[in-house]
Structure formats: C-alpha cells, structure tokens
Coordinates of C-alpha atoms and ligand atoms in Angstrom, one line a residue:
Chain A
X15 CA 146.1 -0.8 292.2
X16 CA 148.3 -3.3 290.8
X17 CA 152.1 -3.2 292.2
X18 CA 154.6 -2.4 289.5
X19 CA 156.9 -5.6 289.4
X20 CA 159.9 -3.6 288.7
X21 CA 161.0 -0.9 291.0
X22 CA 160.1 2.6 290.0
X23 CA 160.3 5.6 292.1
X24 CA 159.5 9.3 291.8
X25 CA 162.8 10.3 293.2
X26 CA 164.8 8.2 290.6
X27 CA 164.4 10.6 288.2
X28 CA 166.1 13.4 290.2
X29 CA 168.7 11.2 291.2
X30 CA 171.5 13.2 289.3
X31 CA 170.8 16.3 291.4
X32 CA 170.7 14.3 294.7
X33 CA 174.1 13.1 294.9
X34 CA 176.3 14.7 297.6
X35 CA 173.4 16.4 299.4
X36 CA 172.7 15.5 302.9
X37 CA 169.7 14.1 304.3
X38 CA 167.2 16.7 305.7
X39 CA 167.9 15.2 309.1
X40 CA 170.6 17.7 309.7
X41 CA 168.5 20.2 311.3
X42 CA 165.9 18.0 313.1
X43 CA 163.3 20.1 315.1
X44 CA 164.0 18.6 318.8
X45 CA 160.0 17.7 319.2
X46 CA 159.5 16.3 315.9
X47 CA 159.8 12.3 316.7
X48 CA 157.9 12.8 320.1
X49 CA 155.1 14.9 318.4
X50 CA 154.8 12.1 315.7
X51 CA 153.6 9.8 318.4
X52 CA 150.4 11.9 318.4
X53 CA 149.6 11.2 314.8
X54 CA 147.9 8.0 315.2
X55 CA 145.1 10.2 316.5
X56 CA 145.6 13.5 315.4
X57 CA 147.0 13.0 311.8
X58 CA 150.3 13.2 310.5
X59 CA 152.1 16.3 311.8
X60 CA 148.8 16.8 313.7
X61 CA 147.0 18.1 310.5
X62 CA 144.4 15.3 310.7
X63 CA 142.4 13.2 309.8
X64 CA 141.7 12.3 313.5
X65 CA 140.6 14.1 316.6
X66 CA 141.3 17.9 317.2
X67 CA 143.7 19.3 314.8
X68 CA 147.0 20.2 316.4
X69 CA 149.3 21.8 313.8
X70 CA 149.7 25.4 314.2
X71 CA 148.0 25.8 317.8
X72 CA 149.9 28.2 320.2
X73 CA 152.5 26.3 322.0
X74 CA 151.5 27.7 325.4
X75 CA 147.9 26.6 324.9
X76 CA 148.7 23.3 323.7
X77 CA 151.4 22.8 326.8
X78 CA 148.6 24.1 329.2
X79 CA 146.1 21.8 327.8
X80 CA 148.2 18.9 327.9
X81 CA 149.3 19.4 331.6
X82 CA 145.8 19.7 332.4
X83 CA 144.9 16.4 330.9
X84 CA 148.0 14.8 332.6
X85 CA 146.7 15.9 335.9
X86 CA 142.9 15.7 335.9
X87 CA 141.3 12.4 336.8
X88 CA 140.8 10.2 333.6
X89 CA 137.9 10.5 331.6
X90 CA 139.0 10.0 327.9
X91 CA 142.0 8.2 326.4
X92 CA 143.7 11.6 325.9
X93 CA 143.9 11.9 329.7
X94 CA 145.8 8.5 329.7
X95 CA 148.0 9.4 326.6
X96 CA 149.2 12.8 328.4
X97 CA 150.4 10.9 331.2
X98 CA 152.8 8.9 328.8
X99 CA 155.2 11.9 328.5
X100 CA 157.5 13.9 330.9
X101 CA 156.7 17.6 331.2
X102 CA 159.9 18.4 329.5
X103 CA 158.6 16.1 326.5
X104 CA 155.2 17.8 326.5
X105 CA 157.0 21.1 326.1
X106 CA 158.9 20.1 323.2
X107 CA 156.0 18.4 321.6
X108 CA 154.0 21.9 322.1
X109 CA 156.8 23.8 320.6
X110 CA 157.0 21.7 317.7
X111 CA 153.3 21.7 316.9
X112 CA 153.1 25.2 317.1
X113 CA 155.7 25.6 314.1
X114 CA 153.6 23.3 311.9
X115 CA 151.2 24.9 309.3
X116 CA 147.3 24.1 309.9
X117 CA 145.8 21.8 307.4
X118 CA 143.0 24.4 306.5
X119 CA 140.6 21.4 306.8
X120 CA 139.6 22.3 310.4
X121 CA 136.2 22.2 311.3
Chain B
X9 CA 157.0 -19.4 304.2
X10 CA 159.6 -22.3 304.2
X11 CA 161.7 -21.4 301.4
X12 CA 163.9 -18.6 302.6
X13 CA 167.4 -19.4 302.5
X14 CA 168.6 -19.9 305.8
X15 CA 172.0 -21.4 304.6
X16 CA 173.1 -18.6 302.5
X17 CA 172.4 -16.2 305.3
X18 CA 174.2 -17.9 307.9
X19 CA 177.1 -18.5 305.6
X20 CA 177.1 -14.8 304.4
X21 CA 176.7 -13.8 308.3
X22 CA 179.7 -16.0 309.2
X23 CA 182.4 -15.5 306.8
X24 CA 183.8 -12.0 306.9
X25 CA 186.1 -12.8 303.8
X26 CA 182.9 -13.2 301.8
X27 CA 182.5 -9.7 301.8
X28 CA 185.3 -8.5 299.6
X29 CA 184.1 -11.0 296.7
X30 CA 180.5 -9.6 296.7
X31 CA 179.8 -7.1 294.2
X32 CA 179.1 -3.6 295.3
X33 CA 177.8 -0.6 293.9
X34 CA 180.2 2.6 293.6
X35 CA 180.0 4.3 297.1
X36 CA 178.4 7.7 295.4
X37 CA 175.4 5.4 294.4
X38 CA 175.0 3.8 297.8
X39 CA 174.3 6.7 299.9
X40 CA 171.0 6.3 301.6
X41 CA 169.3 3.3 300.3
X42 CA 166.8 1.8 302.8
X43 CA 164.8 -1.6 301.8
X44 CA 161.5 -2.1 304.0
X45 CA 160.2 -5.8 304.2
X46 CA 156.4 -5.9 304.9
X47 CA 153.9 -3.6 304.1
X48 CA 151.6 -3.6 307.2
X49 CA 151.4 -0.9 310.0
X50 CA 155.1 -1.1 310.9
X51 CA 156.6 -1.3 307.2
X52 CA 154.2 1.4 305.7
X53 CA 154.8 3.7 308.3
X54 CA 158.5 3.5 308.6
X55 CA 158.7 3.7 304.6
X56 CA 156.6 6.8 304.8
X57 CA 158.2 8.5 307.8
X58 CA 161.9 8.0 306.1
X59 CA 160.5 9.7 302.9
X60 CA 158.8 12.5 305.0
X61 CA 161.9 13.3 307.2
X62 CA 164.7 12.0 305.0
X63 CA 164.7 14.2 302.2
X64 CA 166.8 12.5 299.5
X65 CA 166.9 8.9 301.0
X66 CA 165.6 6.1 298.6
X67 CA 163.2 3.8 300.0
X68 CA 161.8 0.4 298.7
X69 CA 158.8 -1.4 300.1
X70 CA 158.9 -5.1 299.5
X71 CA 155.4 -6.9 300.1
X72 CA 153.8 -9.8 298.2
X73 CA 150.0 -8.6 298.4
X74 CA 148.6 -5.9 296.5
X75 CA 146.8 -4.3 299.3
X76 CA 146.8 -4.7 303.1
X77 CA 143.8 -5.8 304.8
X78 CA 144.2 -4.7 308.4
X79 CA 143.5 -6.8 311.5
X80 CA 142.3 -3.7 313.1
X81 CA 138.5 -3.5 313.1
X82 CA 138.4 -7.0 311.4
X83 CA 136.6 -8.7 314.2
X84 CA 133.4 -6.1 313.0
X85 CA 133.8 -7.7 309.6
X86 CA 133.3 -11.3 311.1
X87 CA 129.9 -10.1 312.1
X88 CA 129.0 -8.2 309.0
X89 CA 128.9 -5.0 311.1
X90 CA 131.7 -3.7 308.5
X91 CA 132.8 -4.9 305.0
X92 CA 136.3 -6.0 303.9
X93 CA 136.8 -2.9 302.0
X94 CA 136.5 -0.8 305.0
X95 CA 139.8 -2.4 306.2
X96 CA 141.7 -2.7 302.9
X97 CA 144.5 -0.3 302.4
X98 CA 146.3 0.5 299.2
X99 CA 149.8 1.2 298.9
X100 CA 149.7 3.8 295.9
X101 CA 149.7 6.9 298.2
X102 CA 153.0 5.9 299.6
X103 CA 154.3 6.0 296.2
X104 CA 152.4 9.3 294.8
X105 CA 152.5 11.2 298.1
X106 CA 155.8 10.2 299.4
X107 CA 158.1 8.8 296.6
X108 CA 158.3 5.3 298.2
X109 CA 159.3 3.0 295.5
X110 CA 157.2 -0.3 295.6
X111 CA 158.4 -3.9 294.8
X112 CA 155.6 -6.8 294.7
X113 CA 157.6 -9.9 296.2
X114 CA 158.4 -12.0 299.1
X115 CA 162.1 -11.3 300.9
X116 CA 163.5 -14.9 301.1
X117 CA 167.3 -14.3 301.9
X118 CA 169.6 -11.8 303.4
X119 CA 173.2 -11.4 303.0
X120 CA 174.1 -8.9 305.7
X121 CA 177.9 -8.5 304.8
X122 CA 176.9 -7.8 301.1
X123 CA 174.1 -5.5 302.6
X124 CA 171.8 -7.5 299.9
X125 CA 168.2 -8.8 300.3
X126 CA 166.9 -11.6 297.6
X127 CA 163.1 -11.0 296.8
X128 CA 161.1 -13.6 295.0
X129 CA 158.7 -11.4 292.7
X130 CA 156.0 -13.0 290.4
X131 CA 158.4 -13.1 287.7
X132 CA 161.5 -14.2 289.2
X133 CA 164.4 -13.5 291.9
X134 CA 165.5 -9.9 292.3
X135 CA 168.1 -8.7 294.5
X136 CA 167.9 -5.3 296.3
X137 CA 171.0 -3.6 297.9
X138 CA 170.5 -1.5 300.8
X139 CA 172.4 0.5 303.5
X140 CA 169.8 -0.1 306.1
X141 CA 167.1 -3.0 306.1
X142 CA 164.0 -2.8 308.0
X143 CA 162.1 -6.0 308.5
X144 CA 158.2 -5.5 309.5
X145 CA 157.0 -9.3 308.7
X146 CA 154.5 -9.5 311.3
X147 CA 153.8 -12.9 313.0
X148 CA 154.1 -16.5 311.9
X149 CA 152.4 -19.2 313.7
X150 CA 153.9 -21.8 316.2
X151 CA 153.3 -25.3 314.8
X152 CA 149.9 -26.7 316.2
X153 CA 149.8 -29.8 318.3
X154 CA 147.7 -32.2 316.2
X155 CA 145.9 -32.1 312.7
X156 CA 145.2 -28.3 312.0
X157 CA 143.8 -27.2 309.0
X158 CA 143.0 -23.6 308.7
X159 CA 140.6 -23.6 306.0
X160 CA 138.3 -25.8 308.1
X161 CA 139.0 -24.2 311.6
X162 CA 140.6 -20.8 310.7
X163 CA 142.5 -18.4 312.9
X164 CA 141.4 -15.1 311.2
X165 CA 144.4 -13.7 313.0
X166 CA 145.8 -12.2 309.7
X167 CA 143.0 -10.6 307.9
X168 CA 141.6 -11.4 304.7
X169 CA 140.5 -14.7 303.2
X170 CA 140.7 -16.2 306.6
X171 CA 138.5 -13.3 308.2
X172 CA 135.9 -14.4 305.4
X173 CA 135.9 -18.2 306.1
X174 CA 135.3 -17.6 309.7
X175 CA 132.5 -15.0 308.9
X176 CA 130.8 -17.5 306.9
X177 CA 131.0 -20.1 309.7
X178 CA 129.6 -17.9 312.2
X179 CA 126.7 -16.8 309.9
X180 CA 126.0 -20.4 309.5
X181 CA 125.4 -20.8 313.3
X182 CA 121.9 -22.2 314.6
X183 CA 120.4 -22.5 318.0
X184 CA 122.4 -24.3 320.5
X185 CA 125.7 -24.1 318.4
X186 CA 128.7 -23.7 320.0
X187 CA 131.5 -21.3 318.8
X188 CA 134.8 -22.3 320.4
X189 CA 137.9 -20.4 320.2
X190 CA 141.4 -20.2 321.8
X191 CA 143.3 -17.4 323.4
X192 CA 147.3 -18.1 322.6
X193 CA 150.1 -17.9 325.2
X194 CA 151.4 -14.3 325.6
X195 CA 152.9 -12.7 323.9
X196 CA 150.6 -12.7 321.0
X197 CA 149.5 -9.9 318.3
X198 CA 146.8 -7.7 319.9
X199 CA 146.4 -8.8 323.8
X200 CA 142.5 -7.4 323.9
X201 CA 141.7 -8.9 320.4
X202 CA 140.5 -12.5 321.5
X203 CA 138.5 -11.2 324.2
X204 CA 136.9 -8.4 322.0
X205 CA 136.3 -11.3 319.5
X206 CA 134.4 -13.3 322.1
X207 CA 132.1 -10.2 322.9
X208 CA 131.2 -9.3 319.3
X209 CA 130.3 -12.9 318.3
X210 CA 128.3 -13.2 321.4
X211 CA 126.6 -10.0 320.5
X212 CA 126.0 -11.4 317.1
X213 CA 124.7 -14.6 318.3
X214 CA 122.0 -12.8 320.9
X215 CA 121.1 -10.2 317.9
X216 CA 120.3 -13.0 315.3
X217 CA 118.2 -14.9 318.5
X218 CA 120.1 -17.9 318.1
X219 CA 118.8 -19.4 321.5
X220 CA 121.2 -21.4 323.5
X221 CA 124.2 -20.9 321.3
X222 CA 127.5 -20.4 323.1
X223 CA 130.8 -18.8 323.0
X224 CA 133.6 -21.0 324.6
X225 CA 136.9 -19.0 325.4
X226 CA 139.7 -21.4 326.1
X227 CA 142.7 -19.1 327.3
X228 CA 146.1 -20.4 327.5
X229 CA 147.1 -17.9 330.1
X230 CA 145.9 -17.6 333.8
X231 CA 143.7 -14.6 333.4
X232 CA 142.3 -12.1 330.8
X233 CA 145.3 -10.6 329.1
X234 CA 144.1 -6.8 328.7
X235 CA 141.2 -4.6 329.9
X236 CA 140.3 -7.1 332.6
X237 CA 137.7 -4.8 334.2
X238 CA 135.9 -4.2 330.8
X239 CA 136.0 -7.8 329.5
X240 CA 135.3 -9.4 333.1
X241 CA 132.1 -7.3 333.2
X242 CA 131.5 -8.2 329.7
X243 CA 131.9 -11.9 330.2
X244 CA 130.0 -12.0 333.9
X245 CA 127.1 -9.4 333.0
X246 CA 126.7 -8.0 329.4
X247 CA 127.2 -11.4 327.9
X248 CA 126.2 -13.6 330.8
X249 CA 125.1 -17.1 329.9
X250 CA 126.5 -16.7 326.2
X251 CA 130.3 -16.4 327.0
X252 CA 131.8 -19.2 329.1
X253 CA 135.6 -18.4 330.0
X254 CA 138.2 -21.1 330.8
X255 CA 141.6 -20.0 332.0
X256 CA 144.8 -22.1 332.1
X257 CA 143.6 -24.0 329.0
X258 CA 146.6 -24.9 327.2
X259 CA 146.0 -26.4 323.8
X260 CA 147.3 -30.3 324.0
X261 CA 146.2 -31.2 320.5
X262 CA 143.7 -30.2 317.7
X263 CA 141.8 -32.1 315.0
X264 CA 140.3 -29.7 312.6
X265 CA 138.1 -32.6 310.5
X266 CA 136.3 -33.4 313.5
X267 CA 136.5 -29.7 315.2
X268 CA 137.7 -31.2 318.4
X269 CA 140.3 -29.8 320.8
X270 CA 141.8 -31.1 323.8
X271 CA 143.1 -28.6 326.6
X272 CA 144.5 -28.8 329.9
X273 CA 141.6 -27.4 331.4
X274 CA 139.0 -30.1 329.4
X275 CA 138.3 -31.3 326.1
X276 CA 135.7 -30.3 323.5
X277 CA 134.5 -32.6 320.6
X278 CA 132.4 -31.4 317.5
X279 CA 132.5 -27.9 318.2
X280 CA 130.3 -25.9 315.4
X281 CA 132.8 -23.3 314.9
X282 CA 136.4 -23.9 316.0
X283 CA 138.3 -20.5 316.0
X284 CA 141.9 -21.9 316.8
X285 CA 144.3 -18.9 317.3
X286 CA 147.8 -20.5 317.6
X287 CA 150.6 -19.4 319.6
X288 CA 152.9 -16.9 317.8
X289 CA 156.3 -16.0 316.9
X290 CA 158.3 -13.6 314.7
X291 CA 157.7 -13.8 310.9
X292 CA 160.2 -16.1 309.5
X293 CA 162.3 -13.3 307.5
X294 CA 162.9 -11.4 310.8
X295 CA 163.4 -14.8 312.8
X296 CA 166.7 -15.3 310.6
X297 CA 168.3 -12.6 312.8
X298 CA 167.9 -14.7 316.3
X299 CA 164.9 -15.0 318.5
X300 CA 164.5 -15.0 322.0
X301 CA 162.7 -17.5 324.2
X302 CA 159.5 -16.5 323.4
X303 CA 160.1 -16.5 319.7
X304 CA 160.7 -12.8 318.9
X305 CA 163.7 -10.8 317.6
X306 CA 165.5 -8.7 320.4
X307 CA 166.3 -5.2 319.4
X308 CA 167.9 -2.2 320.7
X309 CA 165.0 0.2 321.7
X310 CA 166.7 3.3 320.3
X311 CA 167.1 2.0 316.9
X312 CA 165.3 -1.2 316.4
X313 CA 168.6 -2.7 315.2
X314 CA 169.2 -6.3 315.8
X315 CA 172.7 -7.8 316.6
X316 CA 173.5 -6.3 313.0
X317 CA 173.5 -2.7 313.1
X318 CA 172.2 -2.2 309.6
X319 CA 169.4 -4.6 310.0
X320 CA 166.4 -3.3 312.0
X321 CA 163.2 -5.2 313.1
X322 CA 160.0 -3.4 314.1
X323 CA 156.2 -4.1 314.9
X324 CA 154.8 -7.6 316.1
X325 CA 158.3 -9.3 315.2
X326 CA 160.4 -7.6 317.5
X327 CA 161.0 -7.9 321.4
X328 CA 161.7 -4.6 323.2
X329 CA 163.7 -4.7 326.5
X330 CA 160.9 -3.5 328.9
X331 CA 160.5 -3.7 332.8
X332 CA 159.3 -7.1 334.1
X333 CA 155.5 -7.5 333.9
X334 CA 155.4 -4.3 331.9
X335 CA 156.0 -5.8 328.4
X336 CA 155.4 -3.4 325.0
X337 CA 152.5 -5.0 323.5
X338 CA 152.1 -6.2 319.8
X339 CA 149.7 -3.7 318.2
X340 CA 149.3 -1.9 314.8
X341 CA 149.5 1.3 316.8
X342 CA 152.6 0.1 318.6
X343 CA 154.1 -1.0 315.3
X344 CA 153.6 2.7 313.8
X345 CA 155.1 4.2 316.9
X346 CA 158.3 2.1 316.7
X347 CA 158.6 3.0 313.0
X348 CA 159.0 6.6 313.7
X349 CA 161.7 5.8 316.4
X350 CA 163.4 3.5 313.7
X351 CA 163.1 5.9 311.0
X352 CA 164.6 8.7 312.8
X353 CA 167.5 6.6 313.9
X354 CA 168.3 5.4 310.6
X355 CA 168.3 9.0 309.2
X356 CA 170.6 10.0 311.8
X357 CA 172.9 7.0 311.3
X358 CA 173.1 7.7 307.5
X359 CA 174.2 11.4 308.6
X360 CA 176.8 10.0 311.2
X361 CA 174.8 11.0 314.3
X362 CA 173.8 9.0 317.3
X363 CA 170.4 8.1 318.0
X364 CA 168.0 10.5 319.9
X365 CA 167.6 9.1 323.7
X366 CA 164.4 11.5 324.4
X367 CA 162.1 9.0 322.8
X368 CA 158.5 7.5 323.6
X369 CA 156.3 4.9 322.2
X370 CA 152.8 4.3 322.8
X371 CA 149.8 1.9 322.1
X372 CA 146.0 2.3 321.7
X373 CA 143.4 -0.3 321.2
X374 CA 139.5 0.2 320.9
X375 CA 137.6 -2.9 321.9
X376 CA 133.8 -3.2 320.6
X377 CA 131.9 -5.1 323.4
X378 CA 128.7 -5.0 321.7
X379 CA 127.4 -3.6 318.3
X380 CA 127.0 -0.1 320.1
X381 CA 129.9 0.2 322.6
X382 CA 133.4 0.0 322.9
X383 CA 136.0 0.1 325.5
X384 CA 139.7 1.3 325.0
X385 CA 143.1 0.5 326.3
X386 CA 146.2 3.0 326.3
X387 CA 149.7 2.4 327.0
X388 CA 152.9 4.5 327.0
X389 CA 156.6 3.8 327.3
X390 CA 159.6 6.2 327.5
X391 CA 163.3 5.3 327.0
X392 CA 165.1 4.8 330.3
X393 CA 166.0 2.4 333.2
X394 CA 164.0 -0.7 333.1
X395 CA 163.4 -2.7 336.2
X396 CA 162.9 -6.4 337.4
X397 CA 160.0 -7.8 339.5
X398 CA 161.9 -6.5 342.7
X399 CA 162.2 -2.9 341.5
X400 CA 165.8 -3.2 340.7
X401 CA 167.2 -1.5 337.7
X402 CA 168.0 -4.4 335.1
X403 CA 169.2 -2.4 332.4
X404 CA 167.9 0.5 329.5
X405 CA 164.8 -0.1 327.6
X406 CA 161.2 1.1 327.2
X407 CA 159.6 1.8 330.8
X408 CA 156.0 1.6 330.6
X409 CA 155.0 5.0 332.2
X410 CA 151.1 4.7 332.0
X411 CA 148.7 2.0 331.3
X412 CA 144.8 2.1 331.7
X413 CA 141.3 1.0 330.1
X414 CA 138.4 2.8 329.9
X415 CA 136.6 3.9 333.1
X416 CA 133.6 1.7 333.3
X417 CA 131.1 4.6 332.3
X418 CA 133.2 5.0 329.4
X419 CA 132.6 1.8 327.8
X420 CA 129.8 3.0 325.8
X421 CA 128.8 4.6 322.4
X422 CA 131.1 7.7 322.4
X423 CA 133.9 5.3 322.7
X424 CA 132.5 3.1 319.8
X425 CA 132.2 6.2 317.5
X426 CA 135.8 7.3 318.8
X427 CA 137.1 4.1 317.5
X428 CA 136.4 4.9 313.9
X429 CA 138.0 8.3 314.3
X430 CA 141.2 6.6 315.8
X431 CA 141.3 3.7 313.2
X432 CA 140.9 6.3 310.3
X433 CA 143.7 8.5 311.8
X434 CA 145.9 5.4 312.3
X435 CA 145.3 4.1 308.8
X436 CA 146.2 7.5 307.1
X437 CA 149.1 8.2 309.3
X438 CA 150.7 4.8 308.2
X439 CA 149.5 4.4 304.4
X440 CA 148.7 8.0 303.2
Ligands
LIG9 C1 141.3 -9.3 315.4 C2 142.5 -8.3 315.8 C3 142.4 -7.1 316.2 C4 143.3 -6.2 316.2 N1 143.0 -4.9 316.6 C5 143.9 -4.2 316.9 C6 143.6 -2.7 317.6 O1 142.6 -2.3 317.9 N2 144.7 -1.7 317.7 C7 145.9 -2.2 317.2 O2 146.7 -1.3 317.3 N3 146.2 -3.1 316.9 C8 145.5 -4.3 316.7 N4 145.7 -5.4 316.1 C9 146.9 -5.9 315.9 C10 147.7 -5.4 314.7 O3 147.0 -5.8 313.4 C11 149.2 -6.1 314.6 O4 149.8 -5.7 315.8 C12 149.6 -5.1 313.6 O5 149.2 -5.5 312.2 C13 151.2 -5.2 313.4 O6 151.9 -4.6 312.4 P1 153.3 -5.2 311.8 O7 153.8 -4.2 310.6 O8 154.1 -5.9 312.5 O9 152.7 -6.5 311.1 P2 151.4 -6.6 309.9 O10 150.6 -5.5 309.9 O11 150.9 -8.1 310.1 O12 152.4 -6.8 308.5 C14 153.4 -7.7 307.9 C15 153.3 -7.5 306.5 O13 154.4 -7.9 306.2 C16 154.3 -8.9 304.9 N5 155.3 -10.1 305.0 C17 155.5 -11.1 305.7 N6 156.6 -11.5 305.3 C18 157.1 -11.1 304.4 C19 158.4 -11.4 303.4 N7 159.1 -12.4 303.7 N8 158.6 -10.6 302.4 C20 157.8 -9.5 302.4 N9 156.6 -9.1 303.0 C21 156.3 -10.2 304.0 C22 152.8 -9.4 305.0 O14 152.4 -9.7 303.9 C23 152.2 -8.1 305.9 O15 151.3 -7.3 304.6 C24 144.7 -6.6 316.0 C25 144.9 -7.8 315.6 C26 144.0 -8.6 315.5 C27 143.8 -10.0 314.9

C-alpha cells in the first residue's frame, strides 16, 4: 500500500481530548516489559501468532514450566531462553502473562 | 546517502544560543511526540510499542520505502525456496491497528537543540518536531577497497533488489562454477548469516547437480563467528567437497568487472559469482551522533539514549556496552528486543520517571543448513555489571547470561519448521 506523503494519524482526530492527560505508563505492570521479550516467539502479549499461547495461563503453571525448562538439559530453544532470566524475573513475567486476556485463537 | 546535512547538525549541536532563535511550538502541543527514523525491525517495533503502551503519545515513522523487505529468511529467497513476497512486510497495520503516523521520506538532518528533524520526501523537505527521536536506520557499508559495483557483484546484505540480483546469478551457475563470498569483519549484521548463506547455496548447487561447482568462503575473521559446531559440521561433513572455508582472509582489493578479489589469505580471479559482503557501520543518520572505533553509536543500555538524552539509537546501528567477548549481536530479533526497552524508557521519561533497571534483551536466529534442516542460536542478556577479559567489573551494561546453539541432534527438520513459526511471530510482533 502506498505511503501517504503527508503525516496522517488516527489519533490526530482526537487531539483535543488528549491534551493534559497523562500517558498510560503511570501504572505500568511490573512484568510487562520483561514479558514483551517473549513476544518475538509467542506473539504480542503472548497472544500469538507463534509457539504456545501464553496469555491468561495460570501464573504458577507458567512459573513452574519456566523453572523446569531453565533447569533441565537443553533440548529446544525454549530451554535456552528460560536460562536468560533470573527467577525473580520469571516470576514477574508469569504474573504479568496470567493477567492478559487469551486471544481466543488457541488451538 | 551522502546528502545529510552534517554542517547544520554540528552547528545546531554546538551552539546553545541557537536554541532560543528556533521556532518552537507551544508547550501544550509538544507533549509526547516521538519521531522514529527507519521502518525495519527496530523502528517498526518501537513505533508499535510506543503506541501500544503509551496511550496518547504521538508517533511518526519516517521511512523511504513503501514496504520493508526482511533480511530474515532472505537466504532462502536466493535459492528460490521462498518468494520475495514471503519476506515483504507492509506498514499499514502499524497505522490502522496502532495509530502510528507514516511519513514516506528519508531523514537528512537533525537539529538537537531545536528538537527538529528534516525529512526529504518525494515532494520536498518537511520538518518534524519531536520530544524524543529514535534512529533505527540499520547498517551502511564501509568503503570497499578497489572497484566495487554492487550491481555486478551484489552483497544482498540489505534485502530487495540486491537479493534478486544474487539469486539470478546463482541460478545461472553451471558445472564447475565458483561462488565466492566474503564474511565481513565482526561486528556485522547477523553473525550466522554468511555461513548460513554458504550452506544453502552449496545445498542448492548439489540439488541442481552442478558437478564440481564450489562455494568459497573468505572470512575476514580468525574463525566461524556463530554456531561453530553446526557450521563446522556442515562445512566438513554435510557440504564436504563443495564448501571451502578460508579464515583470516581480509579483503585487500576487489574488482567487480573481472570478479576478482585479493585477500590476505589468497587471490581469486574470475569467480563465476562474487558475493562481496562489505564491512559494516552505523546508518549515516545515526552516525551523526558519533561512533566508536568499530563504527557504531554508543548508547545507554537502559534507554538507548546517545550522548544527547532525547536522541536514541536502536538496532544494528547501536553499540551496547557489554562484557568483553560477549557482545550484543546485531539481529532483527535483538532490534525488536531493544525497541521495547527504548519505548518503555521514553514513556517513563515523558512521565518524569527514571528508566526501569530490571530489564532483559534477547536474540534468536534460525539458520537453514540444507533445504530441509536448520540449526538455531539463542542469546540472552540482562542489565547489570559487565566484565573485562580478566573477569573484573568494568561498568554497567547488558551482560550475556546465556548463549547456545542447537544440540547436534536438533539440527533437523523440526528446527527447519520452527524457523517459520518464529519468523512469522517476529514479523507480526514487529509490523502488525
Ligand atoms: C542474510 C541475512 C539473514 C538474517 N537472518 C536473521 C535471523 O535469522 N534472525 C535475526 O534476528 N536477524 C537476522 N538478520 C539480521 C537482521 O536483518 C537485522 O539485524 C535487522 O534488520 C536490523 O534491524 P534494524 O531495524 O536495525 O535495521 P533494518 O531492519 O535494516 O531497517 C533499517 C530501515 O531504516 C531505513 N532507513 C535507513 N536510513 C534512513 C533514513 N535516513 N531515513 C529514513 N529511513 C531510513 C531503511 O530503509 C530500513 O527500512 C539477517 C540479516 C541478513 C543479511
């Protein structure tokens, strides 16, 4: 699709109501940025497309799976990726992903 | 890209008094404007996530091309296993799904005190005011020694028309012909990429029964730079007799007309195909911010800010402080990863908050070895102390916590199939 040569924006239309409001970052959930590092393989917010959907899974199950993959001998790439985070970070990631609404597209 | 305005930039950066003279929009309108230069993996991702996380932040993405042709999977376009459309990514979803404004054009000058970017568009020059500017222009090539014409001897290290040229040259190879390629000096974009290319070209020549055809790899580095086990096996076993690998082959001169190349490890005249992949440096617009000895722009690992706190550089153009011998690789996956750290830091800065220090970045590459099998490489970094070669702390940066390639038995068809799941996920997370 061709680029518009002038800047156009969907948000430009609502600019009047936007002034003075604060950005959404004010209440950033602690694990959000860390969990976004899983999205290259599990989709934005863990909602796919990609490998297993992560959104909305139980935090304890996710944390348990991640710890298991981190500690077992390396087979697949996920066993390596799990080694890239501290346990405290894996806990934050699991907690965050458990709060995301599933995509509804799970197999 | 020789027409960026270095003089104007330097004047603006040097003269604090120029600041007052520049027109500035009323402060009520200046809140939360981010301009992103370059719509590759870094730029597309930072634009998307700024909008996804940033609520009301205005984001404009500046990119000269109507679509992005990914380098990822492009070696499979060289062998006709995939079509070009498979790696062609559009920008419209960033606009319709996320409200990113698009401007077709090339950024040519920056006025840091005035916080203003000049863009050359198809219809003339435009300026964009910003609160934060993110530069993600990818790589430029270092000057080639000798007479290099990329139309005759393509690099195909930026995908698109170059990929098609090299593909056509490979398709025209016959029995006994020689495909000669160079591996640039590290650091360069995609450490496993050149070795992967050697493998898929060798596999293609075998499948086409080009008897006696050879793939000659001239590596400027002392050894294979990524996945040494997988590529070592591929060179000495899977593609034995086809791939010939020469380390420490620094290019001294090249002549595209005769497809000849002189290196510190030897000379080759009249190659059938000469795939010269030059040494690399930061994209020109980012290099304006100042480069290190390897040609890339040093950044703060928490914010990707340069020496100027409102100008950020992400992706292949930046140099992240890291432990000695454990550099952060230049990959599309990593550019996407850095973009998220940068987006979060910018949103916090706009909100008057300090950057998050509990951060991690990662990279993954899947590398086809044949038309059915692939290997992979995974690397993970966390923020904290970084170390010199003697294990002494030398500062703060992104320390590599883990790295590894696929275990031998996993260099198989499962990994080849996984490669497409990963690529589609990465493409969508960056562009959709
Ligand atoms: C053969 C090959 C295989 C690869 N395989 C993998 C892989 O398996 N996994 C992986 O993760 N990575 C892979 N990569 C690496 C990956 O392609 C790059 O690391 C990635 O594209 C870097 O992203 P970037 O945003 O920094 O730059 P790019 O993606 O190159 O994007 C830069 C963009 O900026 C634009 N631009 C430049 N200058 C300006 C300007 N002045 N104004 C406006 N726009 C500008 C360009 O047009 C371009 O669209 C591979 C690379 C190659 C060559």
